[in-house]
Coordinates of C-alpha atoms in Angstrom, one line a residue:
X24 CA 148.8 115.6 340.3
X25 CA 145.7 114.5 338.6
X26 CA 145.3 111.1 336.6
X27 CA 146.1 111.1 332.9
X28 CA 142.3 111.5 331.0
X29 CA 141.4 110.3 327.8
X30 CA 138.1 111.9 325.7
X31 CA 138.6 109.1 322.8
X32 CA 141.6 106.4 324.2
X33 CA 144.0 104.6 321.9
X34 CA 143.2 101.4 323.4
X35 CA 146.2 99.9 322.6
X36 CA 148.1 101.9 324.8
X37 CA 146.1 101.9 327.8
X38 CA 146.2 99.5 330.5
X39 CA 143.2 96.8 330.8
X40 CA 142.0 98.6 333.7
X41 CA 140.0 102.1 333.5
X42 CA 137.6 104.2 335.4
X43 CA 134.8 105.5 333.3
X44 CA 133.4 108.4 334.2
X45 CA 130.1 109.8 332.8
X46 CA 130.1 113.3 332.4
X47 CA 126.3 113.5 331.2
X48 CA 125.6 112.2 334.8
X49 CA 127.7 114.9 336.5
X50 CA 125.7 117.2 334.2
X51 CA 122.2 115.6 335.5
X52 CA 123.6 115.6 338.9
X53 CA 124.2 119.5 339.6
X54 CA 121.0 120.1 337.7
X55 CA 119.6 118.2 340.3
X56 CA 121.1 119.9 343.1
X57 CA 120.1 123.4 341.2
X58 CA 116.8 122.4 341.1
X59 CA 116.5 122.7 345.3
X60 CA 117.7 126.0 345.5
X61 CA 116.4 129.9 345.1
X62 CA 117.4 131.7 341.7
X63 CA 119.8 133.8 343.6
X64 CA 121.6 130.8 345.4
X65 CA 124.9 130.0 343.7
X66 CA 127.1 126.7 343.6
X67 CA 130.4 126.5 344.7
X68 CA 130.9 123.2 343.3
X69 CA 133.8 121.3 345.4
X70 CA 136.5 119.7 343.0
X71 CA 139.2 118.7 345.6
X72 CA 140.9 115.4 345.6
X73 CA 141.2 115.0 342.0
X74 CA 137.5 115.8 341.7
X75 CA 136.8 113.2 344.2
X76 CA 138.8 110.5 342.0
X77 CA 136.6 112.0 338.9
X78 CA 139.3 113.8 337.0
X79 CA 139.0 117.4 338.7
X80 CA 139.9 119.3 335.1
X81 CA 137.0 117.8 333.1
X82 CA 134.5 117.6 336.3
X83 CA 135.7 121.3 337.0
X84 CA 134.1 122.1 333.4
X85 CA 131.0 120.4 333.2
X86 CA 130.0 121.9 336.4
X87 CA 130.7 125.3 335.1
X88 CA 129.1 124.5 331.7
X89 CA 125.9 123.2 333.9
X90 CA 125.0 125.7 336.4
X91 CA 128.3 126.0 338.7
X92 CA 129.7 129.6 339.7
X93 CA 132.6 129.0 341.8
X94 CA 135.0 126.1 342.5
X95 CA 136.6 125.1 345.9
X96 CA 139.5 122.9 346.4
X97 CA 141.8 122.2 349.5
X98 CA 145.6 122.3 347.8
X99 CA 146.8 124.7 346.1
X100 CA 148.6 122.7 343.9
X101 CA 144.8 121.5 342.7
X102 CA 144.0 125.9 342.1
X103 CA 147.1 125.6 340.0
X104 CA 146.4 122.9 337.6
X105 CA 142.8 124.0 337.2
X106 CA 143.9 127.5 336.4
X107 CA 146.8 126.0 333.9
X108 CA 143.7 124.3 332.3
X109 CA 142.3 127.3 331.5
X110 CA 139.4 127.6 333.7
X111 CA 138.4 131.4 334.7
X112 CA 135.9 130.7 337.1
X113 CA 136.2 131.8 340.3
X114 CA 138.3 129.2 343.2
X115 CA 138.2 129.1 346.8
X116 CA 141.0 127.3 348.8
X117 CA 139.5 126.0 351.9
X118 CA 143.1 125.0 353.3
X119 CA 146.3 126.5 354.1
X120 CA 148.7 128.6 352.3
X121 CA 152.2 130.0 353.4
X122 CA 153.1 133.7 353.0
X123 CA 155.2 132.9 349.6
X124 CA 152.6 131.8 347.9
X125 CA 150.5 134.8 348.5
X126 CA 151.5 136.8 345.3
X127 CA 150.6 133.5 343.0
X128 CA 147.4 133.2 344.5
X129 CA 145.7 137.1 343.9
X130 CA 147.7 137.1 340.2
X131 CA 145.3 134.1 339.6
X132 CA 142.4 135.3 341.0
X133 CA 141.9 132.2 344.0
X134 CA 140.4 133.2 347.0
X135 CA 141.6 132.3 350.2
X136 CA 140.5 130.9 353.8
X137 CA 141.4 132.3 356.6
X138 CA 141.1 130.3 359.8
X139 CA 142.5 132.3 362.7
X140 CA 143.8 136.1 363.6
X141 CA 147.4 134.8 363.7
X142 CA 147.5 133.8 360.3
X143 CA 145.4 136.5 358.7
X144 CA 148.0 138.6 359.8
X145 CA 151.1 136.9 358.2
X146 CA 148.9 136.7 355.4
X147 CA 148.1 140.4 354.9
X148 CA 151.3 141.6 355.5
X149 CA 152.4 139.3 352.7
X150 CA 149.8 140.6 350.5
X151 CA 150.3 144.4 350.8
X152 CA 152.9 143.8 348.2
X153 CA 150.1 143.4 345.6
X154 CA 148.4 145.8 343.6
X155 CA 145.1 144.7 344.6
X156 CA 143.8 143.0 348.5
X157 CA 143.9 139.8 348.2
X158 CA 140.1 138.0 348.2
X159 CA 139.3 136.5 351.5
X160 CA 136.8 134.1 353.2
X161 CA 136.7 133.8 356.6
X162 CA 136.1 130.2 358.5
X163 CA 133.9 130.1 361.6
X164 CA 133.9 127.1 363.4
X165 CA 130.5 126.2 365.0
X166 CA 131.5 123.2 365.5
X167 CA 132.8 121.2 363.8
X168 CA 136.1 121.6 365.6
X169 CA 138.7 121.2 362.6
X170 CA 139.7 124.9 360.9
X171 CA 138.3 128.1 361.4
X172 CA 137.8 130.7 364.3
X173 CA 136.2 129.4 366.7
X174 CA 133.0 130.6 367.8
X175 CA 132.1 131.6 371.5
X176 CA 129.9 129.6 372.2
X177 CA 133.2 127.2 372.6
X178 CA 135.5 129.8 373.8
X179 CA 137.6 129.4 377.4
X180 CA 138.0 131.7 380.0
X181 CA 141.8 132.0 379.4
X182 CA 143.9 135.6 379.1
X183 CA 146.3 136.7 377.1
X184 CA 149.0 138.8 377.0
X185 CA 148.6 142.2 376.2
X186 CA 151.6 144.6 374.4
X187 CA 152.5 146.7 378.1
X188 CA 152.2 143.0 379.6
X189 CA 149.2 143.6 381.5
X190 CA 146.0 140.9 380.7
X191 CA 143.3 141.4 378.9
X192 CA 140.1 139.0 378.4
X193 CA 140.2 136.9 375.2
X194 CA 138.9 138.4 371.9
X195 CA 135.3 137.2 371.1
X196 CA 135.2 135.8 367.6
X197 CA 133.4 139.2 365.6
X198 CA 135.9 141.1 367.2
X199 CA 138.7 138.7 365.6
X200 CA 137.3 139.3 362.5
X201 CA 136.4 142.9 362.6
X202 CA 139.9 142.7 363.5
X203 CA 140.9 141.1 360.4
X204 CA 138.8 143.1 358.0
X205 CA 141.1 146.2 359.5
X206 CA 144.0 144.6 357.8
X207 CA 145.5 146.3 354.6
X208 CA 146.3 143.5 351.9
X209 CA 143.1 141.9 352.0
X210 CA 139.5 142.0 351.3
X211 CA 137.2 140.0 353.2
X212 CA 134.8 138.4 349.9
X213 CA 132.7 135.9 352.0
X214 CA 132.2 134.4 355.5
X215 CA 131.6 130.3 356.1
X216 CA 131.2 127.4 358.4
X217 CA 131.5 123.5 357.6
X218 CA 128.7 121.4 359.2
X219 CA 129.4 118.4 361.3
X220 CA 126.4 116.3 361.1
X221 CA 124.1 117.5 358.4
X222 CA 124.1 113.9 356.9
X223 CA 122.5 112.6 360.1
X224 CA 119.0 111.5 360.8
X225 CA 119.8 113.9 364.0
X226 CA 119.7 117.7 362.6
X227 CA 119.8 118.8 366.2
X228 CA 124.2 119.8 365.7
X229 CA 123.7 120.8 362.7
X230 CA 120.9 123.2 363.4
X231 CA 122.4 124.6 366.4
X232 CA 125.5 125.4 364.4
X233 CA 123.7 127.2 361.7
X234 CA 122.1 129.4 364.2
X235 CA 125.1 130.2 365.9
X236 CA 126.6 131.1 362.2
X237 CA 123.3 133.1 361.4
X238 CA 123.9 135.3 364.9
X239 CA 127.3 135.9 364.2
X240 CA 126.5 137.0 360.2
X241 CA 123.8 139.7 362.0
X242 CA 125.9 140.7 364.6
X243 CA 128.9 141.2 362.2
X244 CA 126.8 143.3 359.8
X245 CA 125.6 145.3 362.6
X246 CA 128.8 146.2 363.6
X247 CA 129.4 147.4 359.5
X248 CA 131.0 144.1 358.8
X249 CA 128.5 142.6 356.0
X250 CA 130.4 140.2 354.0
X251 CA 128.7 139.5 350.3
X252 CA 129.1 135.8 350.0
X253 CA 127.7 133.7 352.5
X254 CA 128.5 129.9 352.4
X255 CA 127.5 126.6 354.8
X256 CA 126.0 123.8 353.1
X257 CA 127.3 121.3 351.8
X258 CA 126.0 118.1 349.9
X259 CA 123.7 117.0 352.8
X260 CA 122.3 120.4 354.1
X261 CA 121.7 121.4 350.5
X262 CA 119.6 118.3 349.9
X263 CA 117.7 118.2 353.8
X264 CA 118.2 121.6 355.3
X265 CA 117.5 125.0 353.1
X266 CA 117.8 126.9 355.8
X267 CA 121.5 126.6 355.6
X268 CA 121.6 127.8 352.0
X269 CA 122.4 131.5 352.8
X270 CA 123.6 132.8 348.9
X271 CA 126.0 130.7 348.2
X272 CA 126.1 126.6 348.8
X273 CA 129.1 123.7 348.1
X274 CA 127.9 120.5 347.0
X275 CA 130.9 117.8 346.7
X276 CA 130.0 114.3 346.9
X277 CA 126.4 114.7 345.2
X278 CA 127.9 116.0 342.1
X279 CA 129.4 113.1 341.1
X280 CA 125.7 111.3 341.8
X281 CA 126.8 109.9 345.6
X282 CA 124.4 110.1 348.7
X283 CA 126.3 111.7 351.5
X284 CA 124.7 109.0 353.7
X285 CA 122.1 106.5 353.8
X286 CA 120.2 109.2 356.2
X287 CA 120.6 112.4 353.7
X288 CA 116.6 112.4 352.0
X289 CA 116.9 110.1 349.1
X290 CA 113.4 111.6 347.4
X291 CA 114.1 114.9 346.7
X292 CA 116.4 114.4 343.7
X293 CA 117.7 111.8 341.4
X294 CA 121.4 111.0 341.8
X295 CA 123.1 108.9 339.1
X296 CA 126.8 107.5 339.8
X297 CA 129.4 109.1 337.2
X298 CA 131.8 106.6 337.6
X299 CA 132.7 103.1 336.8
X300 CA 136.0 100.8 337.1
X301 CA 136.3 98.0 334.7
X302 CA 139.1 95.6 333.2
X303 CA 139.5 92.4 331.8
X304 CA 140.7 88.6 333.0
X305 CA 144.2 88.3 332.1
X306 CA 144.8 85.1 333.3
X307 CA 142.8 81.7 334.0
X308 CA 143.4 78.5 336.0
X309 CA 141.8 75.7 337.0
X310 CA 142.8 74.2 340.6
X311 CA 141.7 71.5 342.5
X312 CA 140.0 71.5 346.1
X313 CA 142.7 72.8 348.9
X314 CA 144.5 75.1 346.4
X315 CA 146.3 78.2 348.8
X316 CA 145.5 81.2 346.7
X317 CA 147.6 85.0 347.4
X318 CA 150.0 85.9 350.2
X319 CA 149.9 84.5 352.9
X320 CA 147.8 81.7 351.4
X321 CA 144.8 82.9 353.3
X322 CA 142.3 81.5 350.9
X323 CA 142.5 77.5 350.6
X324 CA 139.6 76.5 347.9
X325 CA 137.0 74.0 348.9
X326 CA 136.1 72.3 346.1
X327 CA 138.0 72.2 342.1
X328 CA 136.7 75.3 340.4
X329 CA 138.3 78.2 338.2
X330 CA 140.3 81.5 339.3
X331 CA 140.9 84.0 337.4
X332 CA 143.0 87.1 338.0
X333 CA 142.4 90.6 337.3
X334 CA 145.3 93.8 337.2
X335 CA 144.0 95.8 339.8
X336 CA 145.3 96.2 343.2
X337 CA 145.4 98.2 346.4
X338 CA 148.6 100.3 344.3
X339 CA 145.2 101.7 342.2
X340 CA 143.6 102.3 345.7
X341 CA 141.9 98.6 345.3
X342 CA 141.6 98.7 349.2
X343 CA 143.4 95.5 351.0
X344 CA 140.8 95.3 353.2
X345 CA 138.8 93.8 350.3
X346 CA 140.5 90.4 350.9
X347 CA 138.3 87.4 350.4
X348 CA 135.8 90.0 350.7
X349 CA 134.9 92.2 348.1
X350 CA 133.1 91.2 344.7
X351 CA 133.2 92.0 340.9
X352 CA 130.5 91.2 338.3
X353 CA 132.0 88.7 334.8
X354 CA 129.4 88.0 332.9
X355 CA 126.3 88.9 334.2
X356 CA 127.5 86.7 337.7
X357 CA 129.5 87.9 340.9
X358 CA 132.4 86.8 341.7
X359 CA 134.1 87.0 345.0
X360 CA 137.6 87.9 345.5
X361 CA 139.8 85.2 346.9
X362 CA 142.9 85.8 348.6
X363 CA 145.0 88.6 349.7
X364 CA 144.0 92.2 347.4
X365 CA 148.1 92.3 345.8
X366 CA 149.8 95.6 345.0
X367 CA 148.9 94.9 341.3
X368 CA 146.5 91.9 341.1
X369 CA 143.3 90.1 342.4
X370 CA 142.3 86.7 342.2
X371 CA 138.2 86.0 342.0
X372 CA 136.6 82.9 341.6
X373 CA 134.7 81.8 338.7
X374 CA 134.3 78.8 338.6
X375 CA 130.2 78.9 339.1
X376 CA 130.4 81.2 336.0
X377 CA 130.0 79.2 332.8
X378 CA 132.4 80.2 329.5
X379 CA 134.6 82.8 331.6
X380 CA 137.5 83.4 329.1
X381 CA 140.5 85.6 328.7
X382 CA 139.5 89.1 327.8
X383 CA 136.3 88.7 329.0
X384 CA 135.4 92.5 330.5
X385 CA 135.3 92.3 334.6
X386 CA 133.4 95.3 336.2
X387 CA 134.9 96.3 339.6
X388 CA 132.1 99.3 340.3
X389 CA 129.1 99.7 338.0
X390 CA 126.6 97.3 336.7
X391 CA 127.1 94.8 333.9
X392 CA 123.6 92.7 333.1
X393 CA 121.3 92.9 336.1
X394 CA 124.0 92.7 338.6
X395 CA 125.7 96.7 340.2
X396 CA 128.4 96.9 342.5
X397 CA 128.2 100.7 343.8
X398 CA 130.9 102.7 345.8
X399 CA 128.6 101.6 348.6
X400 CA 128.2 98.3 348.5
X401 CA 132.2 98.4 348.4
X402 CA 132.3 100.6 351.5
X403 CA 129.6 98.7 352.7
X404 CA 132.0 95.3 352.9
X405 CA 135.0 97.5 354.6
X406 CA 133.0 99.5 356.9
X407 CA 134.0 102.9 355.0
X408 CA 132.3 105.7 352.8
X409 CA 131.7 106.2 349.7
X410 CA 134.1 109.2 349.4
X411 CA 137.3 106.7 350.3
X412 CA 136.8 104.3 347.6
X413 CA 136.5 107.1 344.7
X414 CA 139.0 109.4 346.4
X415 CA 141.3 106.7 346.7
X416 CA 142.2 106.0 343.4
X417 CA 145.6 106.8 342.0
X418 CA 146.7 108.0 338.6
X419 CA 148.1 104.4 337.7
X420 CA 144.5 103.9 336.1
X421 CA 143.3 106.3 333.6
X422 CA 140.0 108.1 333.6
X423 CA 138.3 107.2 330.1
X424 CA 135.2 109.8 330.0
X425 CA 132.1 109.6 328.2
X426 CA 128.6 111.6 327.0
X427 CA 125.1 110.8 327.3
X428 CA 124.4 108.1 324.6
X429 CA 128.1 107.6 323.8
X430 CA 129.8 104.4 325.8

């Protein structure tokens, strides 16, 4: 369940802290990312995860209204609230579904993955009950070795069983899914793979696994099997390697103006981070040298100075492992976090900070004078990636959203 949003807030009743989220810069963003491929290339933008922690209704929209043609999510409890928002556009689940909730799935027009013979099966018996075959995309792994069928290049030696007992060599993967694209119930829409590496310096996986998808694609359309949508690149290969853009491509974590790595090619396009967390100090002491701050009382001041305390905590998806760590900017100044990260609060020092007062606005990720604290320099401290800190959010802090020129 997504985070509650607010266009225009009544501030009174929201908590002091908020995530902000730009929508002009998720606008500029897949713009961006449109402006690397071919006319006929389309997006699949990839709003799983609450949007990445971005509010997946409103992101889900300004894709759409910005160049987007499909959207992909993992749940399907994520299809569902999208398509109870209203949204038309076309969805892919890239995860699992159960036989039951086959008939929910083609009434509302969301596509789904299918990962192996077995379960394309139990999936197209369950769909022959519809009026129309349910839409399909198949998952090749190349290599990435998480879903999908898996590819021969990877396939053992071992037998299996056939109906009069006797053995038979295993199926190679087009024969799987020429297999599966025999099957009343469905229609096979579109054929993909997931690349393992592409946000490496080291292409050399990455490329192998999109000429191993490329031999299958020809070899499956030689055999009558030519599937019309044809997806593999994600953020990373869209921005360093359009040779994996095929007619179709899913950007995630550049939408919402993140680098998948520090390797991915950084001149190609502008990126601008959407999102922002901010708050305000609720509460101010002085303490004198040898004060024991948080639990455990793992911070013990050095010198007389000033701590103030801000409400957010790891229960927002503040990670713990920010402890005496992590920073936030008051006033133009950093300020490091002292103490233990608490399920609802964290302590900073400000005592080098001249006038701190209650109220005063605390950012926690964005920039305030010349001073920016990005969802990398947070994963940066705990040896992470930017996708955990925005992903990791929760719903207690709402997502305030704003235009170009508005704030």
């Amino acid at each position: 369940m997504s985070r509650p949003h607010h266009e225009q807030p009544p501030q009174t009743l929201l908590p002091q802290t908020r995530v902000v989220v730009d929508l002009g810069a998720v606008a500029h963003n897949i713009r961006e990312l449109k402006g690397l491929l071919s006319p006929e290339t389309k997006v699949m933008a990839v709003v799983k995860a609450d949007a990445y922690g971005h509010g997946a209704v409103q992101i889900a929209r300004t894709v759409l209204e910005n160049g987007a043609h499909w959207l992909a999510v993992t749940r399907i409890s994520e299809a569902v609230e999208l398509r109870e928002a209203g949204i038309k556009a076309p969805i892919l689940l890239l995860g699992d579904v159960m036989p039951g909730q086959i008939s929910y799935l083609a009434a509302h027009d969301i596509r789904v993955t299918l990962t192996c013979l077995e379960t394309a099966r139990v999936i197209a018996a369950a769909a022959k009950v519809n009026a129309t075959p349910l839409k399909v995309h198949i998952k090749v792994d190349t290599g990435m070795g998480r879903l999908g069928i898996l590819h021969d290049q990877f396939a053992t030696p071992d037998q299996f069983i056939k109906p009069d007992n006797s053995l038979a060599p295993p199926l190679q993967c087009s024969e799987k899914i020429l297999e599966i694209h025999t099957l009343k119930g469905i229609e096979i829409e579109g054929i993909y793979t997931h690349l393992a590496n592409a946000d490496t310096r080291d292409k050399a996986h990455a490329q192998r696994q999109i000429s191993r998808f490329k031999l299958l694609v020809t070899e499956l359309s030689q055999k009558g099997l030519a599937p019309p949508i044809i997806h593999a690149a994600n953020s990373a290969a869209l921005i360093d390697m359009p040779q994996a853009h095929f007619n179709m491509v899913r950007p995630g974590i550049a939408l919402y103006g993140l680098w998948p790595s520090k390797e991915t090619d950084h001149t190609r396009i502008s990126l601008t981070p959407a999102m922002s967390i901010r708050s305000k100090i609720i509460h101010l002491k002085t303490v004198s040298k040898g004060f024991k701050i948080s639990y455990g009382s793992t911070h013990v001041t050095r010198i007389a100075t000033c701590i103030a305390t801000i409400p957010i905590g790891y229960a927002d998806g503040y990670s713990l492992r920010l402890s005496s760590m992590g920073e936030m900017i008051v006033r133009g100044s950093r300020a490091r976090i002292t103490g233990r990260v608490c399920m609802d609060f964290t302590m900073i020092d400000v005592g080098h900070i001249p006038g701190c007062r209650l109220g005063d606005e605390v950012v926690i990720m964005g920039s305030q004078g010349n001073e920016t604290i990005s969802a990398d320099t947070i994963a940066r401290t705990i040896d992470t990636i930017n996708y955990e800190i925005t992903a990791s959010l929760t719903k207690r802090m709402p997502i305030c959203y704003c235009h170009p020129g508005k704030k």
